[in-house]
Coordinates of C-alpha atoms in Angstrom, one line a residue:
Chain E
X1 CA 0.0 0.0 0.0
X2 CA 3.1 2.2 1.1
X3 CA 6.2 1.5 0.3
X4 CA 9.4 4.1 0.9
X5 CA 12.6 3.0 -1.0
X6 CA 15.9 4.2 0.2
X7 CA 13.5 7.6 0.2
X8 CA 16.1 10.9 1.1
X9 CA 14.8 14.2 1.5
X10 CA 17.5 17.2 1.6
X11 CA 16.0 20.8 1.6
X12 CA 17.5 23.1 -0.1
X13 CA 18.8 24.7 2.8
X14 CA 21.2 21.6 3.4
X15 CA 18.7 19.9 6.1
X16 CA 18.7 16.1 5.6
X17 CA 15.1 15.8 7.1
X18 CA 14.8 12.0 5.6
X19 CA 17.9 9.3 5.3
X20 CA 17.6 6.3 3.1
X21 CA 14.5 5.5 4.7
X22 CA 12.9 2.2 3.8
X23 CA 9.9 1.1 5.1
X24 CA 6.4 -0.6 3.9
X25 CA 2.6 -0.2 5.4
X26 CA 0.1 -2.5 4.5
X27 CA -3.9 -2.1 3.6
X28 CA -5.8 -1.5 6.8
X29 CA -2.8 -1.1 9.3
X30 CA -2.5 1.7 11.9
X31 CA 0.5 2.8 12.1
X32 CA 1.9 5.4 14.6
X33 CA 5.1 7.3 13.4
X34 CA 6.7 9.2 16.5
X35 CA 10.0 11.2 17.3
X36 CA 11.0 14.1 18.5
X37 CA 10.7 17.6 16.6
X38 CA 12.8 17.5 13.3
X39 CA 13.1 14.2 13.2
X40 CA 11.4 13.8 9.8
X41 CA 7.8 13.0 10.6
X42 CA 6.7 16.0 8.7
X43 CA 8.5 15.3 6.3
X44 CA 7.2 12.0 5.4
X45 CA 3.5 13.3 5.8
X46 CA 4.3 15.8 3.4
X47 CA 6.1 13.6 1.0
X48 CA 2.9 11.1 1.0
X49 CA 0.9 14.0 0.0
X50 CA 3.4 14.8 -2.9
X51 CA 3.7 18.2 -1.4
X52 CA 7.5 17.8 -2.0
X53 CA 9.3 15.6 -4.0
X54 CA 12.2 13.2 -2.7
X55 CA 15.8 13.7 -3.4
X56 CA 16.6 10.3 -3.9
X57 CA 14.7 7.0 -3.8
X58 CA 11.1 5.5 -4.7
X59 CA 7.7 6.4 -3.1
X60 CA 4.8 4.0 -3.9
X61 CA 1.3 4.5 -2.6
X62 CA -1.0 2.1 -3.9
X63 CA 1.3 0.9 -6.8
X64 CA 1.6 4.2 -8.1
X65 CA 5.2 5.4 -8.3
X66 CA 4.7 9.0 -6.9
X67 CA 8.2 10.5 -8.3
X68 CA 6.8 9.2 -12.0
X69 CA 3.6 11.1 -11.2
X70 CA 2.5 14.0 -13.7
X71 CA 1.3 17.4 -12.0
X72 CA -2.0 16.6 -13.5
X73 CA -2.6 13.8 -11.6
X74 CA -1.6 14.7 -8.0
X75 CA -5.1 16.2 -7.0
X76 CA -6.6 13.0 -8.5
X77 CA -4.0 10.7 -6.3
X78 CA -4.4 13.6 -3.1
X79 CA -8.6 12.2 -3.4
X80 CA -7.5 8.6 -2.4
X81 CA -6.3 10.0 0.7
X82 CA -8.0 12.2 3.9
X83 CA -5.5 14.3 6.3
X84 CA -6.1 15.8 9.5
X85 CA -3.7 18.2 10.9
X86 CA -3.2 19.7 14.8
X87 CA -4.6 22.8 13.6
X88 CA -8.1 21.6 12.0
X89 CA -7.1 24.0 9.4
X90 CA -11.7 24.1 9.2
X91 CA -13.0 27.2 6.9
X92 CA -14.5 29.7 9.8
X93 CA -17.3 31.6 7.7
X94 CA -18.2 28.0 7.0
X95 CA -20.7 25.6 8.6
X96 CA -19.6 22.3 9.7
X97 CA -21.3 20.8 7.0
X98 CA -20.6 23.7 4.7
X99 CA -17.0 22.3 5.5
X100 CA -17.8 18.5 5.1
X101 CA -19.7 19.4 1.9
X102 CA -17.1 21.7 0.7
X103 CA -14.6 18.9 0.3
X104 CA -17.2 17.0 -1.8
X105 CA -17.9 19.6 -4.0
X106 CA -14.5 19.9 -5.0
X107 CA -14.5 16.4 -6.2
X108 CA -18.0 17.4 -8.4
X109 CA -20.1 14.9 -6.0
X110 CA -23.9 15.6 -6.8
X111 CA -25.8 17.9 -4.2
X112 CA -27.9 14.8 -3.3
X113 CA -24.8 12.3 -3.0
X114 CA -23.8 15.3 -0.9
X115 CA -26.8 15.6 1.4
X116 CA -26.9 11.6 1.9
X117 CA -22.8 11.5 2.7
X118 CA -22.4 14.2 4.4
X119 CA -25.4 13.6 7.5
X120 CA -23.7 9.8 7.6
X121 CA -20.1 10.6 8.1
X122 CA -21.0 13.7 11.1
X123 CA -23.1 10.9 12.6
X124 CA -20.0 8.5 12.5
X125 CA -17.7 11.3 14.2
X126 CA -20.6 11.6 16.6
X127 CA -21.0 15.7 15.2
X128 CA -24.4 15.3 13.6
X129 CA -26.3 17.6 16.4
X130 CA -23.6 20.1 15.6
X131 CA -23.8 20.5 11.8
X132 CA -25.3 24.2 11.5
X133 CA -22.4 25.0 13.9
X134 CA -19.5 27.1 12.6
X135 CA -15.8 26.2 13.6
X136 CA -15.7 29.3 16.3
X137 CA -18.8 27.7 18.1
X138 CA -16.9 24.3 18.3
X139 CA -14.6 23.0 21.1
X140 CA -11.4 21.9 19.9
X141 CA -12.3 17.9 20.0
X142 CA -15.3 19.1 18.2
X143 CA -13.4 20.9 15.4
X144 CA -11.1 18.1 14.9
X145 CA -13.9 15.6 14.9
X146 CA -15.8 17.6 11.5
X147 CA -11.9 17.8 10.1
X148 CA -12.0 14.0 10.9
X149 CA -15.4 14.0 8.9
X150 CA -14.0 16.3 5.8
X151 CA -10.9 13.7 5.7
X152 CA -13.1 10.7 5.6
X153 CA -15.9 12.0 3.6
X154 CA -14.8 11.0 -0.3
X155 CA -13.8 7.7 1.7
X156 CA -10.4 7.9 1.3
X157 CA -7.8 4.5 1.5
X158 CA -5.5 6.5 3.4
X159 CA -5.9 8.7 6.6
X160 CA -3.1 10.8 7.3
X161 CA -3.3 12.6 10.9
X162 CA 0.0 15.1 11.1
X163 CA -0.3 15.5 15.7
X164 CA -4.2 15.4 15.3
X165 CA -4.0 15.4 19.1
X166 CA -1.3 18.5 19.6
X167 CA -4.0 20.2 20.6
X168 CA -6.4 18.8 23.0
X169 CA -6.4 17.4 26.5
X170 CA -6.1 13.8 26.9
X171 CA -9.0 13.3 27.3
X172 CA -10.5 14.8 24.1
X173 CA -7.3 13.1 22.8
X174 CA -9.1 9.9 23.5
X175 CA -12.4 10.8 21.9
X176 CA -10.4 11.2 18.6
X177 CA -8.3 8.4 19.1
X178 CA -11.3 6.0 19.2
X179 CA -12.5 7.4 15.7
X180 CA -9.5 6.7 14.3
X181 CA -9.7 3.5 16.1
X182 CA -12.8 2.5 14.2
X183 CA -12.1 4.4 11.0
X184 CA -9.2 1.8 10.9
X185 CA -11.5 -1.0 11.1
X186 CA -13.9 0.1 9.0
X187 CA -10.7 -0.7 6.6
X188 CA -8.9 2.6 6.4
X189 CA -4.9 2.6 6.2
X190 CA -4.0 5.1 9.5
X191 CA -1.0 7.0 9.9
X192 CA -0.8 9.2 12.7
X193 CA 2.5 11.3 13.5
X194 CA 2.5 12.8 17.2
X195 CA 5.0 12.5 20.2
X196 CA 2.3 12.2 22.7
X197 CA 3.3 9.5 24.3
X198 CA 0.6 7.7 26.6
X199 CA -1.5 7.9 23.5
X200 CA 1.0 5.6 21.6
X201 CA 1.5 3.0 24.6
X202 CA -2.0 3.3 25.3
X203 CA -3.3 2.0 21.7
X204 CA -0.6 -1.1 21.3
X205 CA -0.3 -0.3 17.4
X206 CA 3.0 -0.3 15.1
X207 CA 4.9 2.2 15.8
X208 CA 8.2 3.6 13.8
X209 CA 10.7 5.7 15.3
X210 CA 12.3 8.4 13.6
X211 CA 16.1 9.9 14.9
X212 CA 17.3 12.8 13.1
X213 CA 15.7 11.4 9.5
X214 CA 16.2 7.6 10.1
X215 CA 14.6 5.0 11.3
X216 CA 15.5 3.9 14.4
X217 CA 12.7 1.2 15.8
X218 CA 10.2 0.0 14.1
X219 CA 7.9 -2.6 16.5
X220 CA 4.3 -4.8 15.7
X221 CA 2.0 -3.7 18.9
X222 CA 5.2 -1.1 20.4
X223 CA 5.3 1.6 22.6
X224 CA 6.9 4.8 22.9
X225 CA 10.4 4.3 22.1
X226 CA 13.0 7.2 21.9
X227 CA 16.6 7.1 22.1
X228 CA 18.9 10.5 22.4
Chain Q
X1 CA -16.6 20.7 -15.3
X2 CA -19.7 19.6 -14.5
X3 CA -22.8 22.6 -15.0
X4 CA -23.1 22.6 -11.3
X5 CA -19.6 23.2 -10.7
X6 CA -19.6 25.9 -13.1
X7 CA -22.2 27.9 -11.8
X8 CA -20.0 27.2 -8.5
X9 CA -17.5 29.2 -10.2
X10 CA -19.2 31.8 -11.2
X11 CA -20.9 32.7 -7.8
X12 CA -18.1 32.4 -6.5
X13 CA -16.4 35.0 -8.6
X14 CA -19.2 36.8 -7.3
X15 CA -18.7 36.8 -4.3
X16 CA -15.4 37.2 -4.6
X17 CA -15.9 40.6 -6.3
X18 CA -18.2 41.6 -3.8
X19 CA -15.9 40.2 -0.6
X20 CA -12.9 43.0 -2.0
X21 CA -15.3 45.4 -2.9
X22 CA -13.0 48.7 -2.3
X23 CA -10.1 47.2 -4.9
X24 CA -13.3 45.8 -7.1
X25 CA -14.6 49.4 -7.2
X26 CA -10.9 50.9 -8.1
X27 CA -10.4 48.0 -10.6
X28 CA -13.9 48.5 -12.4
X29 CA -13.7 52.3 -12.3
X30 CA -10.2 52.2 -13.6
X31 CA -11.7 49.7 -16.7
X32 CA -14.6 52.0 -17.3
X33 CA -12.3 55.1 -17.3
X34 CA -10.0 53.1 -20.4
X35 CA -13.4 51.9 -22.2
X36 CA -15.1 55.6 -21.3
X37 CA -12.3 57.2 -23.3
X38 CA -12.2 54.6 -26.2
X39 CA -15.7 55.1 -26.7
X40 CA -15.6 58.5 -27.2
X41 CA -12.8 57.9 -29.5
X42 CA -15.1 55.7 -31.1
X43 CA -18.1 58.0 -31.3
X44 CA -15.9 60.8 -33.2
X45 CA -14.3 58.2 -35.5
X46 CA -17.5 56.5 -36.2
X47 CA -19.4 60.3 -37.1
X48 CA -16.0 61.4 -38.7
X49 CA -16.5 58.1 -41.1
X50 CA -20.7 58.8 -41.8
X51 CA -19.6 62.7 -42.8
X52 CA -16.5 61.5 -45.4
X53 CA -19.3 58.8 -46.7
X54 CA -22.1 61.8 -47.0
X55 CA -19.5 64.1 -48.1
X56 CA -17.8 62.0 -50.9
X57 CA -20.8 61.2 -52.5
X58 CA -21.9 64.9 -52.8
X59 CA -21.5 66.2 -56.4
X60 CA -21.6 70.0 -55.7
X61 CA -19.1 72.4 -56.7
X62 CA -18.9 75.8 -55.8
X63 CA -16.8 78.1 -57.8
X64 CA -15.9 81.4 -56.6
X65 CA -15.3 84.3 -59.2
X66 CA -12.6 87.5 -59.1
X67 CA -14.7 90.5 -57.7
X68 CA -15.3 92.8 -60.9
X69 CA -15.6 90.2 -63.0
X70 CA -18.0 91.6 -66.3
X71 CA -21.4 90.3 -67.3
X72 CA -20.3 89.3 -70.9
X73 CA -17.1 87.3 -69.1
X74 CA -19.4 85.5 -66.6
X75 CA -22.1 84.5 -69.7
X76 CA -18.7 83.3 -71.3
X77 CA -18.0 81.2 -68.3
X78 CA -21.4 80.1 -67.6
X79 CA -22.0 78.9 -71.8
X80 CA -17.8 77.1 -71.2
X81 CA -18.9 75.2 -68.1
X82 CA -22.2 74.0 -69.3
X83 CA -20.5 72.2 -72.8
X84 CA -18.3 70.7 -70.1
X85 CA -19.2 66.5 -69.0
X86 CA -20.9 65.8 -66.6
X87 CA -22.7 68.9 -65.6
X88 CA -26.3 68.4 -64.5
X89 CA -26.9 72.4 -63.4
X90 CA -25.0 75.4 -63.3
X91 CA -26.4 78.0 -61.7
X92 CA -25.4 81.6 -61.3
X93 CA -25.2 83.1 -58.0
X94 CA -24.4 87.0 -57.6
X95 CA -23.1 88.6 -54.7
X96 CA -26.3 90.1 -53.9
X97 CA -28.0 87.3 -54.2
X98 CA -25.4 85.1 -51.9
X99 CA -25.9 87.9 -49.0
X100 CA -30.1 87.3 -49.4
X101 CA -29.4 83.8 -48.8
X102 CA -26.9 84.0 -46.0
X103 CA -29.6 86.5 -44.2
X104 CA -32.2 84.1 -44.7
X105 CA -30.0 81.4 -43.7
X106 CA -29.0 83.3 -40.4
X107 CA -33.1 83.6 -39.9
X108 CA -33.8 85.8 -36.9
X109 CA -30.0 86.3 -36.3
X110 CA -29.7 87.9 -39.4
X111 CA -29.4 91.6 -37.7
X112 CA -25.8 90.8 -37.1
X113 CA -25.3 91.2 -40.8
X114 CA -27.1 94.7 -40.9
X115 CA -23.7 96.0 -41.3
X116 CA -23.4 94.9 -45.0
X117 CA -24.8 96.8 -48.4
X118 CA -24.0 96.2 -51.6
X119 CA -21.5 98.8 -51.9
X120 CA -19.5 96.4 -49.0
X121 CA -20.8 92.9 -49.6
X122 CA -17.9 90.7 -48.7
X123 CA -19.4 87.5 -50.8
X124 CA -18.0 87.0 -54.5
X125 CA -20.4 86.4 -57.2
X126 CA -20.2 82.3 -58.2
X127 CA -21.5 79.2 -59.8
X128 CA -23.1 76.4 -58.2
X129 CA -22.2 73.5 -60.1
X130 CA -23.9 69.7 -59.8
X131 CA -22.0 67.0 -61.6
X132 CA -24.3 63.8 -62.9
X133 CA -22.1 61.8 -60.6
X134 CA -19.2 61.7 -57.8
X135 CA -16.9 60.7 -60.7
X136 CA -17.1 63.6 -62.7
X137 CA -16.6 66.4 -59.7
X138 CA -12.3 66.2 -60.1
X139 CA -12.3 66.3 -63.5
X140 CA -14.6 69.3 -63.7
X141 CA -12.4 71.2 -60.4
X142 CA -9.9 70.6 -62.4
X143 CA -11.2 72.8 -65.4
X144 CA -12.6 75.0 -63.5
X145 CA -9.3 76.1 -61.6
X146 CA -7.8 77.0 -65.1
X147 CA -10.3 79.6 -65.8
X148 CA -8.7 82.9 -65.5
X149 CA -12.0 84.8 -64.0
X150 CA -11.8 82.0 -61.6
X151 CA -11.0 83.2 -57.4
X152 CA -11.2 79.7 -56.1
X153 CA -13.2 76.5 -56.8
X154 CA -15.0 75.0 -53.1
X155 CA -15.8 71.3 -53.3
X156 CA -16.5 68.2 -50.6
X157 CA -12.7 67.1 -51.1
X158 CA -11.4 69.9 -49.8
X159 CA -13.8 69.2 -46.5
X160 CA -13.1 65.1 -46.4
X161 CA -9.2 65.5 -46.6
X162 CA -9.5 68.1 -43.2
X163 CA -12.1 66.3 -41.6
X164 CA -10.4 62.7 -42.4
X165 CA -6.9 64.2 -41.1
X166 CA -8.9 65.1 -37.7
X167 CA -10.1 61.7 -37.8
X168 CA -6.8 60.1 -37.5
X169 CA -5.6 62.4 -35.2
X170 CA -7.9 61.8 -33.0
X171 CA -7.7 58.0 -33.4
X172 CA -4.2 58.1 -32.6
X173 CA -3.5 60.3 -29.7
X174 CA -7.1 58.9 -28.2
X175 CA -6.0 54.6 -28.8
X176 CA -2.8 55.9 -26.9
X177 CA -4.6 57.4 -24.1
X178 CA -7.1 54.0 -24.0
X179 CA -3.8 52.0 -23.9
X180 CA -2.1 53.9 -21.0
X181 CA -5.6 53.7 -19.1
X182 CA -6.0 49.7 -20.0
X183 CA -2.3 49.5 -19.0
X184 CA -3.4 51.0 -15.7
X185 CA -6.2 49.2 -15.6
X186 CA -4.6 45.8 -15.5
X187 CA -2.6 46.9 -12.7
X188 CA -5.1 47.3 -10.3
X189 CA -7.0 44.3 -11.2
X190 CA -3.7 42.7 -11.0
X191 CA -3.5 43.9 -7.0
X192 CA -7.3 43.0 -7.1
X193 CA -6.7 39.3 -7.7
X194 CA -3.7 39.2 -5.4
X195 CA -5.5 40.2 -2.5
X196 CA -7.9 38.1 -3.1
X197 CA -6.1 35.3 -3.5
X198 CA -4.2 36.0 -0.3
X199 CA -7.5 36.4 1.6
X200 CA -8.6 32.8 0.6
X201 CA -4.9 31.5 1.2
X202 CA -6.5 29.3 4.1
X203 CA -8.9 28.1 1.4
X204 CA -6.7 27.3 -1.3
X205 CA -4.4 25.4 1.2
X206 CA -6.9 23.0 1.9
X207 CA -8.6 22.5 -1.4
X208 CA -5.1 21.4 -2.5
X209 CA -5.1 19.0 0.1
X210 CA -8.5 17.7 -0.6
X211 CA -7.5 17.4 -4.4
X212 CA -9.1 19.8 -6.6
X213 CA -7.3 20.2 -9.4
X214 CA -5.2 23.5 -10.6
X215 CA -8.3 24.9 -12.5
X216 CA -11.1 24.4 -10.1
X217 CA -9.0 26.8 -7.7
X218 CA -8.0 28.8 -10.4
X219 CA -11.4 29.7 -12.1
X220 CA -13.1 31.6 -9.3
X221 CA -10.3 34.3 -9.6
X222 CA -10.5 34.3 -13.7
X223 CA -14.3 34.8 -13.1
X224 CA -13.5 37.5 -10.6
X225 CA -11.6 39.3 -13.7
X226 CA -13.8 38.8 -16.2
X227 CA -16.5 40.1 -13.9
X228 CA -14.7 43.6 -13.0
X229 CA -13.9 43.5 -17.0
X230 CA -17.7 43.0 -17.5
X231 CA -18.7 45.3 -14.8
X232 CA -16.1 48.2 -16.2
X233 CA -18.2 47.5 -19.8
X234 CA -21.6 48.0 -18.7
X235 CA -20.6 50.9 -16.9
X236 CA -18.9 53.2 -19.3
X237 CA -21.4 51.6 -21.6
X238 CA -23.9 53.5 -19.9
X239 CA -21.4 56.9 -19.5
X240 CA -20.8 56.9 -23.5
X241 CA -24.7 56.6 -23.6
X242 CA -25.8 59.3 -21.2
X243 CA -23.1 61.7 -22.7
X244 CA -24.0 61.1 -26.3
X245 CA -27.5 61.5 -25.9
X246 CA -26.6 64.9 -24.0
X247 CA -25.0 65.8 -27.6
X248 CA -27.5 65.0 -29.3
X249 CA -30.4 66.6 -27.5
X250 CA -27.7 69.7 -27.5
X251 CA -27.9 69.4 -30.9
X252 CA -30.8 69.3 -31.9
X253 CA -33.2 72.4 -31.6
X254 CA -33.2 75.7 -33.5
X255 CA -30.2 77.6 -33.3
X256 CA -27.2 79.1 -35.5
X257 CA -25.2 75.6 -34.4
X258 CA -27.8 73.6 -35.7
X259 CA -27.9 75.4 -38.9
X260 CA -24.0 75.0 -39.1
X261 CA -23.8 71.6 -37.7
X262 CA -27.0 70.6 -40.1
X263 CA -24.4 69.6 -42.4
X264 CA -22.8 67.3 -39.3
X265 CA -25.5 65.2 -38.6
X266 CA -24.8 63.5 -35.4
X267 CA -25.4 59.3 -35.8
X268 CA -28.3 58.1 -33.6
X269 CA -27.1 56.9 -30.4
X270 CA -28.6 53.5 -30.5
X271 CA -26.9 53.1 -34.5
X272 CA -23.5 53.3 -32.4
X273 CA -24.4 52.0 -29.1
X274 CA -24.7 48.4 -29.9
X275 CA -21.0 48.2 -31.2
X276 CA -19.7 49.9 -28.5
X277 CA -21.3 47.9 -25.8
X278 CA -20.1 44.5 -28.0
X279 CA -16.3 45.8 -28.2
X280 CA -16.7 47.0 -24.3
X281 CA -17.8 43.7 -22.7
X282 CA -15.5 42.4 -25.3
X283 CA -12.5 44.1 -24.2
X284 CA -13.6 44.3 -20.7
X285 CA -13.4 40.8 -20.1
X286 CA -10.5 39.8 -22.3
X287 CA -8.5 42.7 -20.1
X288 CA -10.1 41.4 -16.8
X289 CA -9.8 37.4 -17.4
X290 CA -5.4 38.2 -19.0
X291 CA -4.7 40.8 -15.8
X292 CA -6.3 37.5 -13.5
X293 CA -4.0 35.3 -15.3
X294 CA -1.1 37.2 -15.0
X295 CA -1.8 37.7 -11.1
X296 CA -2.5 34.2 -10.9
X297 CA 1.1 33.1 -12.5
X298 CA 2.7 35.7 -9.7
X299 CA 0.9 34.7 -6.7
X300 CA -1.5 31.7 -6.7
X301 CA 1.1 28.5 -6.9
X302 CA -1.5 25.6 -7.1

């Protein structure tokens, strides 16, 4: 499903953010990818989302080689996956559906495919009652909760969650944590970069450590695991 | 793009237009200004063009005689032009007849020329001449000059090669000033665009991540161009109307300038309207949608 190939990724300013990373994903896993600031998680969120190219290697995603991709094609390859971010990143003059619905009209879905998906997938990230709300009425677990449903609503393959949790309390944390939980087994390919800690132990998942733009540790069921 | 998402695009080049109002004002003010000024260029050029046409197929010639010219030597001249070809009439006009004619002419003015007798009649005794046809009028000018008796020989040419001079004149220093105004123009909706791309930054982020493609962000702002183009049209549309039917009412009416200008009979508005309006929204947009590209190469990296 994802496969990196000896991927590096130098900037331009001479930061090796990536080393000769190798590293594979299958359909329906949940994987946890977890280091320390600059260690390269961004990076590799960013590179999935073909918002920058690698400097050297082979990105697959879904047998696709994404260095062979044409520019044409990226928004039609960004469709097969959904991605959260810490900062919700929700339009604010916008309703929570308006926001929901706003990713489906960008992908031309008819207004009655929209009003049927749209109702279903708030429901699922238990934010139906909320949908007239806008983003400045919301609580945070809220807001990330109708991101969640503008990720998942074109039922994307692959979520991508860059610190979905960065900014709520644990216990919101959790709320999320669950959807992601069951958005997983309702087949979804998860991969969630954070550094929050007792969420990683706490959901027994795989989880790959990044040092300095290397993998370090990379464990079925793991735990937090950072070495200096 | 499916018809849905198209009329997606277009209300939201609405609303676009409408979220930056103050720089959509300056950008469709600063279009209408350009298009304002072409269209009176156009207006002159267009009556300038109906005059020549009137004018050129005029056969009259007037042809002015010597003061103190003799009866027997203007009989001579008269029986000479009349075995000429072409002549349809020749008819004689004394000096005391011309002044009658320019009194009756000047109607209830005509006091002002109270001041002239025959013994100081300024106007020179002549021939009004019609040719058969336009094609005859140089040939007979021509004979006519050689006459001796002759003063000077009047005729439409004279009129069409001043009038058609003015008429390029005017073309050319007015198409520069419509340049330097579209030039301007295309600037601010330039800035327009940029702002309003940077003021739906937050939006554009995330419709790139959801995976619309280059042109579904991009057309809302082309829209948004074309609109202030449109919008600049329709307005100065309606300026070159309201201040050519304020010629022509200004025109109209009994006075000396009518009598003058009788010869310059102004077009009907609505005979010029319609091609102005098609070249404004025609150049409105093209100038609004090209200034929205150009911004849109500079500042919106999809």
């Amino acid at each position: 499903m994802i496969q990196f190939i000896n991927v590096t990724k130098e900037y331009e300013n001479g930061l090796r953010a990536l080393n000769n990373v190798n590293l594979i994903v299958e359909r329906g896993e949940f994987v946890f990818i977890v280091g320390a600031s600059g260690a390269g998680k961004s990076t590799l969120i960013k590179l999935l989302l073909k918002e920058i190219e690698p400097t050297a290697g082979a990105l697959f995603v879904n047998d696709r080689d994404l260095t062979q991709m044409k520019p044409k094609e990226i928004p039609f390859y960004r469709r097969s996956m959904g991605v959260v971010f810490q900062d919700f990143r929700l339009l604010p003059d916008k309703t929570v559906f308006e926001n929901v619905a706003f990713a489906m009209e960008i992908v031309e879905a008819s207004r009655k495919e929209i009003r049927r998906q749209v109702p279903a997938v708030l429901s699922m990230v238990g934010l139906a009652s909320k949908a007239n709300n806008y983003p400045s009425q919301l609580s945070g677990g809220e807001q990330q909760r109708a991101a969640l449903a503008r990720a998942l609503v074109n039922n994307p393959s692959i979520l991508l969650a860059d610190e979905p949790t960065g900014n709520l309390d644990s216990a919101t944390a959790s709320e999320i944590m669950k959807i992601l939980n069951m958005i997983n087994h309702r087949g979804t390919t998860v991969l969630m970069a954070t550094h929050a800690r007792d969420i990683v132990d706490s959901m027994k998942k795989r989880v790959i450590t990044f040092h300095k733009g290397t993998i370090v540790s990379d464990k079925e069921k793991g735990e937090y695991f950072f070495e200096d | 793009m499916k018809i849905r998402t198209w009329k997606r695009m277009v209300r939201q080049g609405f609303l676009n237009v409408f979220r930056n109002r103050i720089m959509s004002l300056a950008s469709i003010s600063a279009i209408a200004a350009a298009l304002f000024v072409l269209g009176l260029v156009m207006a002159v050029v267009m009556n300038i063009n109906n005059i020549v046409s009137s004018l050129e197929s005029k056969v009259e010639i007037t042809v002015f005689l010597k003061d103190n010219t003799s009866k027997a030597d203007i009989d001579n001249i008269e029986q000479q032009i009349n075995s000429w070809d072409g002549i349809s009439e020749c008819q004689f006009i004394s000096k005391h007849q011309a002044l009658n004619k320019w009194r009756e002419e000047w109607g209830d003015k005509k006091y002002l020329l109270d001041g002239y007798h025959e013994s100081n009649n300024p106007l020179p005794d002549s021939f009004q001449i019609t040719a058969i046809k336009p094609e005859f009028v140089e040939g007979i000018v021509e004979k006519a000059n050689s006459i001796q008796a002759v003063e000077k020989v009047q005729y439409s040419k004279d009129v069409v090669d001043s009038i058609t001079s003015i008429a390029s004149t005017t073309r050319i220093f007015g198409l520069s000033i419509v340049g330097i105004l579209i030039a301007m123009a295309m600037v601010i909706i330039n800035n327009t665009i940029r702002l309003s791309v940077y003021s739906r930054r937050r939006e554009i982020n995330i419709m790139k991540y959801i995976g619309a493609t280059d042109w579904y962000i991009r057309w809302p702002f082309l829209m948004e161009g074309m609109l202030l183009g449109l919008f600049g049209a329709v307005l100065s549309s309606g300026l070159v109307a309201a201040v050519y039917s304020l010629l022509e009412k200004r025109m109209g009416g009994p006075s000396i300038e009518n009598n003058l200008l009788s010869l310059f009979q102004l077009l009907p508005l609505d005979a010029i309207l319609y091609q102005i309006a098609v070249l404004f929204i025609l150049i409105g947009s093209i100038v609004g949608t090209i200034a929205s590209l150009l911004s849109m190469r500079k500042h919106l990296q999809v």
